mmCIF file of C-alpha atoms in Angstrom:
data_model
loop_
_atom_site.group_PDB
_atom_site.id
_atom_site.type_symbol
_atom_site.label_atom_id
_atom_site.label_comp_id
_atom_site.label_asym_id
_atom_site.label_seq_id
_atom_site.Cartn_x
_atom_site.Cartn_y
_atom_site.Cartn_z
ATOM 1 C CA MET A 1 -4.558 -7.083 0.233
ATOM 2 C CA TYR A 2 -6.278 -10.253 1.395
ATOM 3 C CA LYS A 3 -9.145 -11.577 3.486
ATOM 4 C CA ARG A 4 -8.241 -14.166 6.104
ATOM 5 C CA PHE A 5 -10.670 -16.966 6.901
ATOM 6 C CA SER A 6 -10.521 -20.274 8.697
ATOM 7 C CA ILE A 7 -11.632 -23.486 6.994
ATOM 8 C CA GLN A 8 -14.785 -23.404 9.119
ATOM 9 C CA GLN A 9 -15.581 -19.822 8.098
ATOM 10 C CA LEU A 10 -15.118 -20.680 4.420
ATOM 11 C CA THR A 11 -17.758 -23.391 4.695
ATOM 12 C CA THR A 12 -20.312 -20.639 5.459
ATOM 13 C CA ILE A 13 -19.359 -18.345 2.543
ATOM 14 C CA GLN A 14 -20.013 -18.781 -1.164
ATOM 15 C CA THR A 15 -16.506 -19.040 -2.551
ATOM 16 C CA SER A 16 -14.441 -20.519 -5.390
ATOM 17 C CA VAL A 17 -11.474 -21.333 -3.135
ATOM 18 C CA PHE A 18 -12.318 -25.047 -2.955
ATOM 19 C CA ASP A 19 -12.939 -25.153 -6.721
ATOM 20 C CA HIS A 20 -9.555 -23.573 -7.407
ATOM 21 C CA LEU A 21 -7.818 -25.992 -5.027
ATOM 22 C CA GLY A 22 -9.590 -28.947 -6.642
ATOM 23 C CA GLU A 23 -8.578 -27.668 -10.089
ATOM 24 C CA ILE A 24 -4.855 -27.690 -9.300
ATOM 25 C CA MET A 25 -5.106 -31.082 -7.553
ATOM 26 C CA ARG A 26 -6.675 -32.522 -10.710
ATOM 27 C CA LYS A 27 -3.954 -30.880 -12.781
ATOM 28 C CA GLU A 28 -1.338 -32.645 -10.656
ATOM 29 C CA GLN A 29 -3.427 -35.845 -10.841
ATOM 30 C CA ILE A 30 -3.351 -36.216 -7.062
ATOM 31 C CA PRO A 31 -6.917 -36.668 -5.711
ATOM 32 C CA LEU A 32 -5.986 -36.728 -1.991
ATOM 33 C CA PHE A 33 -5.157 -33.394 -0.351
ATOM 34 C CA LYS A 34 -2.552 -34.677 2.133
ATOM 35 C CA LYS A 35 -0.634 -36.433 -0.627
ATOM 36 C CA PHE A 36 -0.925 -33.344 -2.814
ATOM 37 C CA LEU A 37 0.446 -31.232 0.049
ATOM 38 C CA ARG A 38 3.394 -33.581 0.610
ATOM 39 C CA ASN A 39 4.180 -33.395 -3.100
ATOM 40 C CA CYS A 40 4.224 -29.569 -2.941
ATOM 41 C CA HIS A 41 6.410 -29.504 0.157
ATOM 42 C CA SER A 42 8.892 -32.101 -1.110
ATOM 43 C CA ILE A 43 10.571 -29.589 -3.439
ATOM 44 C CA TRP A 44 9.645 -26.005 -2.613
ATOM 45 C CA HIS A 45 8.881 -23.956 0.479
ATOM 46 C CA THR A 46 6.351 -21.981 -1.597
ATOM 47 C CA THR A 47 4.505 -23.363 -4.607
ATOM 48 C CA THR A 48 2.558 -21.040 -6.925
ATOM 49 C CA TYR A 49 0.126 -22.276 -9.551
ATOM 50 C CA PHE A 50 -0.835 -20.155 -12.561
ATOM 51 C CA LYS A 51 -3.773 -20.075 -14.958
ATOM 52 C CA SER A 52 -3.667 -18.200 -18.272
ATOM 53 C CA GLY A 53 -0.448 -16.529 -17.131
ATOM 54 C CA ASN A 54 -1.955 -15.181 -13.897
ATOM 55 C CA PRO A 55 -1.406 -16.481 -10.335
ATOM 56 C CA LEU A 56 -4.216 -18.800 -9.257
ATOM 57 C CA PHE A 57 -3.155 -20.393 -5.984
ATOM 58 C CA ARG A 58 -0.189 -20.286 -3.605
ATOM 59 C CA ILE A 59 0.805 -22.905 -1.012
ATOM 60 C CA ILE A 60 3.343 -22.068 1.705
ATOM 61 C CA LYS A 61 4.960 -24.736 3.868
ATOM 62 C CA LYS A 62 4.773 -24.293 7.651
ATOM 63 C CA THR A 63 6.362 -26.286 10.488
ATOM 64 C CA HIS A 64 2.922 -27.533 11.498
ATOM 65 C CA GLY A 65 0.426 -27.225 8.653
ATOM 66 C CA CYS A 66 0.447 -24.773 5.747
ATOM 67 C CA THR A 67 -0.846 -21.473 4.423
ATOM 68 C CA LEU A 68 -3.167 -21.537 1.409
ATOM 69 C CA ILE A 69 -3.642 -18.358 -0.613
ATOM 70 C CA ASP A 70 -6.245 -18.020 -3.342
ATOM 71 C CA GLU A 71 -4.800 -15.304 -5.593
ATOM 72 C CA VAL A 72 -8.069 -14.821 -7.482
ATOM 73 C CA GLU A 73 -10.395 -14.316 -4.527
ATOM 74 C CA LYS A 74 -7.599 -12.892 -2.344
ATOM 75 C CA VAL A 75 -8.300 -15.305 0.493
ATOM 76 C CA GLU A 76 -5.618 -16.409 2.941
ATOM 77 C CA ILE A 77 -6.078 -19.560 5.062
ATOM 78 C CA HIS A 78 -3.691 -20.585 7.834
ATOM 79 C CA CYS A 79 -4.090 -24.333 8.291
ATOM 80 C CA SER A 80 -3.025 -26.231 11.372
ATOM 81 C CA GLU A 81 -2.409 -29.974 11.134
ATOM 82 C CA ASP A 82 -6.022 -30.522 12.234
ATOM 83 C CA ASP A 83 -7.204 -28.115 9.505
ATOM 84 C CA VAL A 84 -5.215 -30.105 6.942
ATOM 85 C CA SER A 85 -7.032 -33.266 8.045
ATOM 86 C CA THR A 86 -10.386 -31.472 7.857
ATOM 87 C CA LEU A 87 -9.651 -30.183 4.359
ATOM 88 C CA HIS A 88 -8.411 -33.625 3.312
ATOM 89 C CA SER A 89 -11.811 -35.104 4.225
ATOM 90 C CA MET A 90 -13.734 -32.253 2.588
ATOM 91 C CA MET A 91 -11.892 -32.463 -0.725
ATOM 92 C CA LYS A 92 -12.689 -36.158 -1.057
ATOM 93 C CA ASN A 93 -16.404 -35.370 -1.436
ATOM 94 C CA SER A 94 -16.558 -32.741 -4.187
ATOM 95 C CA LYS A 95 -20.319 -33.143 -4.745
ATOM 96 C CA LYS A 96 -21.116 -32.433 -1.102
ATOM 97 C CA LEU A 97 -18.707 -29.497 -1.129
ATOM 98 C CA LYS A 98 -20.367 -27.967 -4.198
ATOM 99 C CA ALA A 99 -23.868 -28.465 -2.766
ATOM 100 C CA MET A 100 -22.837 -26.789 0.491
ATOM 101 C CA ASN A 101 -21.187 -23.887 -1.343
ATOM 102 C CA LYS A 102 -24.246 -23.349 -3.530
ATOM 103 C CA LYS A 103 -26.438 -22.765 -0.467
ATOM 104 C CA ASN A 104 -24.085 -20.159 0.994
ATOM 105 C CA LYS A 105 -24.185 -16.403 0.375
ATOM 106 C CA SER A 106 -21.261 -14.428 -0.966
ATOM 107 C CA ILE A 107 -19.628 -11.703 1.120
ATOM 108 C CA MET A 108 -21.148 -9.140 -1.241
ATOM 109 C CA ASP A 109 -24.674 -10.536 -0.831
ATOM 110 C CA THR A 110 -24.345 -10.724 2.954
ATOM 111 C CA LEU A 111 -23.127 -7.120 3.225
ATOM 112 C CA ARG A 112 -25.850 -5.931 0.861
ATOM 113 C CA GLU A 113 -28.638 -7.733 2.720
ATOM 114 C CA ASP A 114 -27.373 -6.474 6.087
ATOM 115 C CA PHE A 115 -27.339 -2.940 4.676
ATOM 116 C CA GLN A 116 -30.918 -3.333 3.462
ATOM 117 C CA TRP A 117 -31.851 -4.261 7.030
ATOM 118 C CA TRP A 118 -30.256 -1.038 8.313
ATOM 119 C CA LYS A 119 -26.981 -2.448 9.541
ATOM 120 C CA HIS A 120 -24.103 0.066 9.336
ATOM 121 C CA HIS A 121 -26.414 2.942 8.376
ATOM 122 C CA ARG A 122 -24.869 5.232 10.968
ATOM 123 C CA ILE A 123 -21.340 6.256 11.922
ATOM 124 C CA ASN A 124 -21.000 7.889 15.319
ATOM 125 C CA GLY A 125 -24.768 8.365 15.245
ATOM 126 C CA LYS A 126 -24.693 10.206 11.912
ATOM 127 C CA PRO A 127 -25.839 9.130 8.420
ATOM 128 C CA TYR A 128 -23.496 9.095 5.443
ATOM 129 C CA LEU A 129 -23.721 9.246 1.692
ATOM 130 C CA VAL A 130 -21.486 7.712 -0.967
ATOM 131 C CA TYR A 131 -21.139 9.605 -4.230
ATOM 132 C CA ASP A 132 -19.178 9.510 -7.476
ATOM 133 C CA ILE A 133 -18.783 11.984 -10.318
ATOM 134 C CA GLU A 134 -17.547 11.374 -13.828
ATOM 135 C CA THR A 135 -15.633 14.196 -15.466
ATOM 136 C CA THR A 136 -13.779 15.028 -18.629
ATOM 137 C CA TYR A 137 -10.072 14.165 -18.725
ATOM 138 C CA ALA A 138 -8.343 15.423 -15.579
ATOM 139 C CA THR A 139 -5.245 17.582 -15.391
ATOM 140 C CA ASN A 140 -3.470 18.980 -12.356
ATOM 141 C CA ASP A 141 -5.657 22.065 -12.769
ATOM 142 C CA LEU A 142 -8.795 20.542 -11.302
ATOM 143 C CA SER A 143 -10.802 23.677 -12.022
ATOM 144 C CA GLN A 144 -10.736 22.647 -15.702
ATOM 145 C CA CYS A 145 -12.414 19.274 -15.152
ATOM 146 C CA LYS A 146 -15.936 19.380 -16.494
ATOM 147 C CA TRP A 147 -18.623 17.468 -14.601
ATOM 148 C CA ILE A 148 -20.545 14.881 -16.675
ATOM 149 C CA ILE A 149 -22.700 12.703 -14.412
ATOM 150 C CA TRP A 150 -23.181 11.964 -10.727
ATOM 151 C CA TYR A 151 -24.529 9.030 -8.668
ATOM 152 C CA VAL A 152 -25.210 8.863 -4.935
ATOM 153 C CA ILE A 153 -26.658 6.640 -2.208
ATOM 154 C CA ASP A 154 -27.675 8.320 1.054
ATOM 155 C CA THR A 155 -28.359 6.570 4.387
ATOM 156 C CA SER A 156 -30.261 9.584 5.718
ATOM 157 C CA LYS A 157 -33.105 8.463 3.443
ATOM 158 C CA GLU A 158 -35.693 6.011 4.752
ATOM 159 C CA ASN A 159 -34.921 3.533 1.980
ATOM 160 C CA PRO A 160 -31.428 4.267 0.560
ATOM 161 C CA LYS A 161 -31.164 3.645 -3.188
ATOM 162 C CA PHE A 162 -28.690 4.537 -5.914
ATOM 163 C CA GLN A 163 -29.809 7.844 -7.397
ATOM 164 C CA TYR A 164 -28.743 9.629 -10.556
ATOM 165 C CA VAL A 165 -28.267 13.394 -10.208
ATOM 166 C CA TRP A 166 -29.536 15.207 -13.295
ATOM 167 C CA PRO A 167 -27.412 18.009 -14.795
ATOM 168 C CA ASP A 168 -30.026 20.636 -13.866
ATOM 169 C CA ASP A 169 -29.757 19.563 -10.214
ATOM 170 C CA TYR A 170 -25.977 19.821 -9.978
ATOM 171 C CA THR A 171 -25.788 23.094 -8.007
ATOM 172 C CA LYS A 172 -28.728 22.009 -5.848
ATOM 173 C CA PHE A 173 -26.940 18.814 -4.904
ATOM 174 C CA PHE A 174 -23.680 20.648 -4.221
ATOM 175 C CA ASN A 175 -25.571 22.810 -1.726
ATOM 176 C CA TYR A 176 -27.080 19.627 -0.257
ATOM 177 C CA LEU A 177 -23.544 18.327 0.366
ATOM 178 C CA LEU A 178 -22.560 21.581 2.075
ATOM 179 C CA GLN A 179 -25.548 21.386 4.423
ATOM 180 C CA TYR A 180 -25.441 17.608 4.931
ATOM 181 C CA ASP A 181 -25.365 16.679 8.626
ATOM 182 C CA GLY A 182 -23.394 13.477 8.227
ATOM 183 C CA TYR A 183 -20.347 12.009 6.529
ATOM 184 C CA ILE A 184 -19.486 12.180 2.819
ATOM 185 C CA ILE A 185 -17.690 9.156 1.390
ATOM 186 C CA TRP A 186 -15.826 8.529 -1.833
ATOM 187 C CA TRP A 187 -12.499 7.178 -3.098
ATOM 188 C CA ASN A 188 -9.790 9.871 -3.307
ATOM 189 C CA GLN A 189 -12.488 12.504 -2.886
ATOM 190 C CA ILE A 190 -10.501 14.923 -0.738
ATOM 191 C CA TRP A 191 -7.948 15.602 -3.464
ATOM 192 C CA PHE A 192 -10.188 15.124 -6.498
ATOM 193 C CA ASP A 193 -13.980 14.754 -6.323
ATOM 194 C CA ASN A 194 -14.674 17.325 -3.607
ATOM 195 C CA PRO A 195 -12.727 20.182 -5.241
ATOM 196 C CA VAL A 196 -13.933 19.290 -8.745
ATOM 197 C CA THR A 197 -17.526 19.257 -7.478
ATOM 198 C CA ALA A 198 -17.043 22.672 -5.911
ATOM 199 C CA TYR A 199 -15.322 24.199 -8.953
ATOM 200 C CA ASN A 200 -18.125 23.079 -11.264
ATOM 201 C CA ALA A 201 -20.692 24.709 -8.986
ATOM 202 C CA GLY A 202 -18.693 27.928 -8.656
ATOM 203 C CA GLY A 203 -17.696 27.041 -5.100
ATOM 204 C CA THR A 204 -14.899 28.468 -2.991
ATOM 205 C CA GLN A 205 -11.916 26.987 -1.147
ATOM 206 C CA GLU A 206 -13.814 27.551 2.078
ATOM 207 C CA GLN A 207 -16.636 25.360 0.762
ATOM 208 C CA ILE A 208 -14.155 22.691 -0.329
ATOM 209 C CA ASP A 209 -12.804 22.720 3.236
ATOM 210 C CA ILE A 210 -16.358 22.210 4.545
ATOM 211 C CA LEU A 211 -16.772 19.112 2.366
ATOM 212 C CA ASN A 212 -13.335 17.768 3.326
ATOM 213 C CA GLU A 213 -14.017 18.306 7.036
ATOM 214 C CA LYS A 214 -16.894 15.809 6.985
ATOM 215 C CA SER A 215 -15.388 13.431 4.427
ATOM 216 C CA ILE A 216 -14.358 9.824 4.999
ATOM 217 C CA ASP A 217 -11.960 8.811 2.226
ATOM 218 C CA PRO A 218 -11.233 5.026 2.190
ATOM 219 C CA PHE A 219 -8.364 5.672 -0.245
ATOM 220 C CA LEU A 220 -6.587 7.837 2.351
ATOM 221 C CA PHE A 221 -7.467 5.387 5.125
ATOM 222 C CA LEU A 222 -5.854 2.436 3.340
ATOM 223 C CA GLN A 223 -2.857 4.618 2.484
ATOM 224 C CA HIS A 224 -2.447 5.446 6.197
ATOM 225 C CA LEU A 225 -2.875 1.781 7.130
ATOM 226 C CA THR A 226 -0.594 0.188 4.533
ATOM 227 C CA GLY A 227 1.647 2.996 3.286
ATOM 228 C CA LYS A 228 0.474 2.180 -0.259
ATOM 229 C CA ARG A 229 -1.954 3.755 -2.711
ATOM 230 C CA ILE A 230 -4.645 1.139 -3.193
ATOM 231 C CA TRP A 231 -7.143 1.986 -5.904
ATOM 232 C CA LEU A 232 -10.836 1.222 -5.840
ATOM 233 C CA ASN A 233 -10.792 -1.573 -8.404
ATOM 234 C CA ARG A 234 -8.071 -3.463 -6.552
ATOM 235 C CA ALA A 235 -9.610 -2.999 -3.098
ATOM 236 C CA SER A 236 -13.122 -3.901 -4.229
ATOM 237 C CA GLN A 237 -12.042 -7.044 -6.084
ATOM 238 C CA ALA A 238 -9.928 -8.177 -3.130
ATOM 239 C CA LEU A 239 -12.520 -7.572 -0.413
ATOM 240 C CA VAL A 240 -15.987 -7.956 -1.983
ATOM 241 C CA TRP A 241 -15.257 -9.492 -5.405
ATOM 242 C CA VAL A 242 -16.791 -6.674 -7.447
ATOM 243 C CA LYS A 243 -14.901 -4.920 -10.253
ATOM 244 C CA LYS A 244 -15.340 -1.950 -12.557
ATOM 245 C CA THR A 245 -17.548 -2.287 -15.637
ATOM 246 C CA LEU A 246 -14.953 -0.536 -17.824
ATOM 247 C CA GLU A 247 -11.230 -1.200 -17.996
ATOM 248 C CA SER A 248 -10.161 2.456 -17.956
ATOM 249 C CA TRP A 249 -11.315 6.053 -18.045
ATOM 250 C CA ALA A 250 -10.292 6.110 -21.724
ATOM 251 C CA GLU A 251 -13.254 3.822 -22.448
ATOM 252 C CA ALA A 252 -15.558 6.130 -20.483
ATOM 253 C CA GLU A 253 -14.306 9.111 -22.468
ATOM 254 C CA VAL A 254 -15.044 7.303 -25.744
ATOM 255 C CA LEU A 255 -18.608 6.690 -24.542
ATOM 256 C CA TYR A 256 -19.035 10.324 -23.573
ATOM 257 C CA ASN A 257 -17.763 11.556 -26.941
ATOM 258 C CA ARG A 258 -20.130 9.163 -28.713
ATOM 259 C CA TYR A 259 -22.985 10.626 -26.752
ATOM 260 C CA LEU A 260 -21.930 14.228 -27.489
ATOM 261 C CA ASN A 261 -21.240 13.735 -31.183
ATOM 262 C CA GLU A 262 -23.891 11.186 -32.111
ATOM 263 C CA TRP A 263 -26.485 11.583 -29.333
ATOM 264 C CA ASP A 264 -26.025 7.875 -28.706
ATOM 265 C CA GLU A 265 -28.219 7.191 -25.682
ATOM 266 C CA SER A 266 -26.782 3.684 -25.306
ATOM 267 C CA ALA A 267 -23.349 5.235 -24.721
ATOM 268 C CA MET A 268 -24.715 7.433 -21.950
ATOM 269 C CA LYS A 269 -26.531 4.439 -20.471
ATOM 270 C CA GLU A 270 -23.246 2.536 -20.306
ATOM 271 C CA LEU A 271 -21.508 5.534 -18.735
ATOM 272 C CA LYS A 272 -24.225 5.774 -16.075
ATOM 273 C CA LYS A 273 -23.841 2.064 -15.384
ATOM 274 C CA TYR A 274 -20.102 2.609 -14.890
ATOM 275 C CA CYS A 275 -20.651 5.475 -12.445
ATOM 276 C CA ARG A 276 -23.383 3.673 -10.490
ATOM 277 C CA ASN A 277 -21.226 0.565 -10.207
ATOM 278 C CA ASP A 278 -18.334 2.631 -8.824
ATOM 279 C CA VAL A 279 -20.648 3.876 -6.062
ATOM 280 C CA LYS A 280 -21.717 0.287 -5.392
ATOM 281 C CA MET A 281 -18.076 -0.842 -5.196
ATOM 282 C CA THR A 282 -17.168 1.922 -2.771
ATOM 283 C CA LEU A 283 -20.218 1.315 -0.573
ATOM 284 C CA LEU A 284 -19.591 -2.451 -0.365
ATOM 285 C CA THR A 285 -15.866 -1.996 0.314
ATOM 286 C CA PHE A 286 -16.664 0.532 3.050
ATOM 287 C CA LEU A 287 -19.277 -1.830 4.537
ATOM 288 C CA TYR A 288 -16.642 -4.587 4.548
ATOM 289 C CA LEU A 289 -14.197 -2.366 6.434
ATOM 290 C CA MET A 290 -16.891 -1.462 8.990
ATOM 291 C CA GLU A 291 -17.989 -5.085 9.402
ATOM 292 C CA TYR A 292 -14.597 -6.779 9.757
ATOM 293 C CA LEU A 293 -12.368 -3.910 11.032
ATOM 294 C CA SER A 294 -9.352 -5.766 9.663
ATOM 295 C CA ILE A 295 -7.417 -6.387 6.446
ATOM 296 C CA TYR A 296 -4.440 -8.613 5.646
ATOM 297 C CA ARG A 297 -1.506 -7.634 3.506
ATOM 298 C CA GLU A 298 1.736 -9.508 2.838
ATOM 299 C CA GLY A 299 1.011 -11.887 5.703
ATOM 300 C CA GLU A 300 0.422 -9.072 8.190
ATOM 301 C CA GLN A 301 -2.889 -8.454 9.949
ATOM 302 C CA ASN A 302 -3.970 -4.805 10.196
ATOM 303 C CA ASP A 303 -6.717 -4.259 12.767
ATOM 304 C CA PHE A 304 -8.438 -0.931 13.341
ATOM 305 C CA THR A 305 -11.439 0.650 15.042
ATOM 306 C CA LEU A 306 -14.388 2.488 13.548
ATOM 307 C CA GLU A 307 -12.909 5.707 14.930
ATOM 308 C CA ASP A 308 -9.635 4.924 13.103
ATOM 309 C CA LEU A 309 -11.658 4.520 9.920
ATOM 310 C CA VAL A 310 -13.036 8.034 10.406
ATOM 311 C CA THR A 311 -9.971 9.918 11.625
ATOM 312 C CA LYS A 312 -7.408 8.259 9.336
ATOM 313 C CA SER A 313 -9.586 8.950 6.302
ATOM 314 C CA GLN A 314 -8.944 12.683 6.499
ATOM 315 C CA LYS A 315 -6.049 15.032 5.850
ATOM 316 C CA LYS A 316 -6.762 18.300 7.562
ATOM 317 C CA ASN A 317 -5.046 21.630 7.152
ATOM 318 C CA LYS A 318 -2.598 20.343 4.581
ATOM 319 C CA LYS A 319 -2.236 21.586 1.058
ATOM 320 C CA THR A 320 -1.152 19.012 -1.468
ATOM 321 C CA PRO A 321 1.220 19.962 -4.281
ATOM 322 C CA ASP A 322 0.002 19.372 -7.823
ATOM 323 C CA SER A 323 2.376 16.427 -8.205
ATOM 324 C CA GLU A 324 0.462 14.523 -5.508
ATOM 325 C CA ILE A 325 -3.025 15.103 -6.897
ATOM 326 C CA VAL A 326 -4.277 11.822 -8.270
ATOM 327 C CA PRO A 327 -7.424 11.353 -10.388
ATOM 328 C CA THR A 328 -9.678 8.461 -9.500
ATOM 329 C CA ASP A 329 -10.494 7.023 -12.892
ATOM 330 C CA TRP A 330 -7.368 7.065 -15.055
ATOM 331 C CA GLY A 331 -6.865 3.607 -16.453
ATOM 332 C CA VAL A 332 -3.177 3.487 -15.520
ATOM 333 C CA LEU A 333 -4.163 3.675 -11.858
ATOM 334 C CA LEU A 334 -6.845 1.011 -11.831
#
């Protein structure tokens, strides 16, 4: 999954694309972009550069121009012959390019500042909240998952902030979700977080259905759009350049056990940071989808409307067999 920008758009965004391109040009010892491009095209239709064993940059030959793909920032640029000339001139002045880039804001910062100024606080005239729970190790029997901690951010509040839900307030917050006159958002929540939340509060299937009815699940939306299961860490890194603070749920479980067995408050602090960051990742990714209403995957542009984002984020009146239930935080799925 990629973001697609023009050269002009990239000059207004804080990005490492130009740094990565300059890095591989220096590696090839070719300081001029047009000459570097001719060198790439003289042998291969597609040239991929790696760093530390991972893809860094990809260059694809076109009849008129080229396609540049930054594999780290997941940015795709379709360059016409005029764009190639523009980039050629830009890359000759690295100091000016770095100074310009330093003044720009990242996509994450722009989305966050817009949100603070009340942009995208409503969907179809209604507020929404984004929440995440952390649980003990999940099995297909979701009723056995024990709730640990919970974070939420709610646009129905005058000044939305990330809030920690204390254990004593768990049932109270579950009832708040049931009565909430807006949308409930999380990643894979319909098959995992919503039922687990209900089970821990002694809820019923009818109450789970109430939560699902007003849920917007970006995981399901991207699955509808692409036909693939795209997990939070991958989507967030690709679209807003934010990643999880822990590599896997196994690390989170170690922290939780340290807290239980040793009353290590630093372990719980780290676990809270992990949960809060997951809410931040989901919020920013959802804001990106609302702002751009488009994603790119394998060279194909997928456009959608805000109403698509709502309706294709739900699976109504369908029971899912245990084999399809997928936990959100298992490391193998990140």
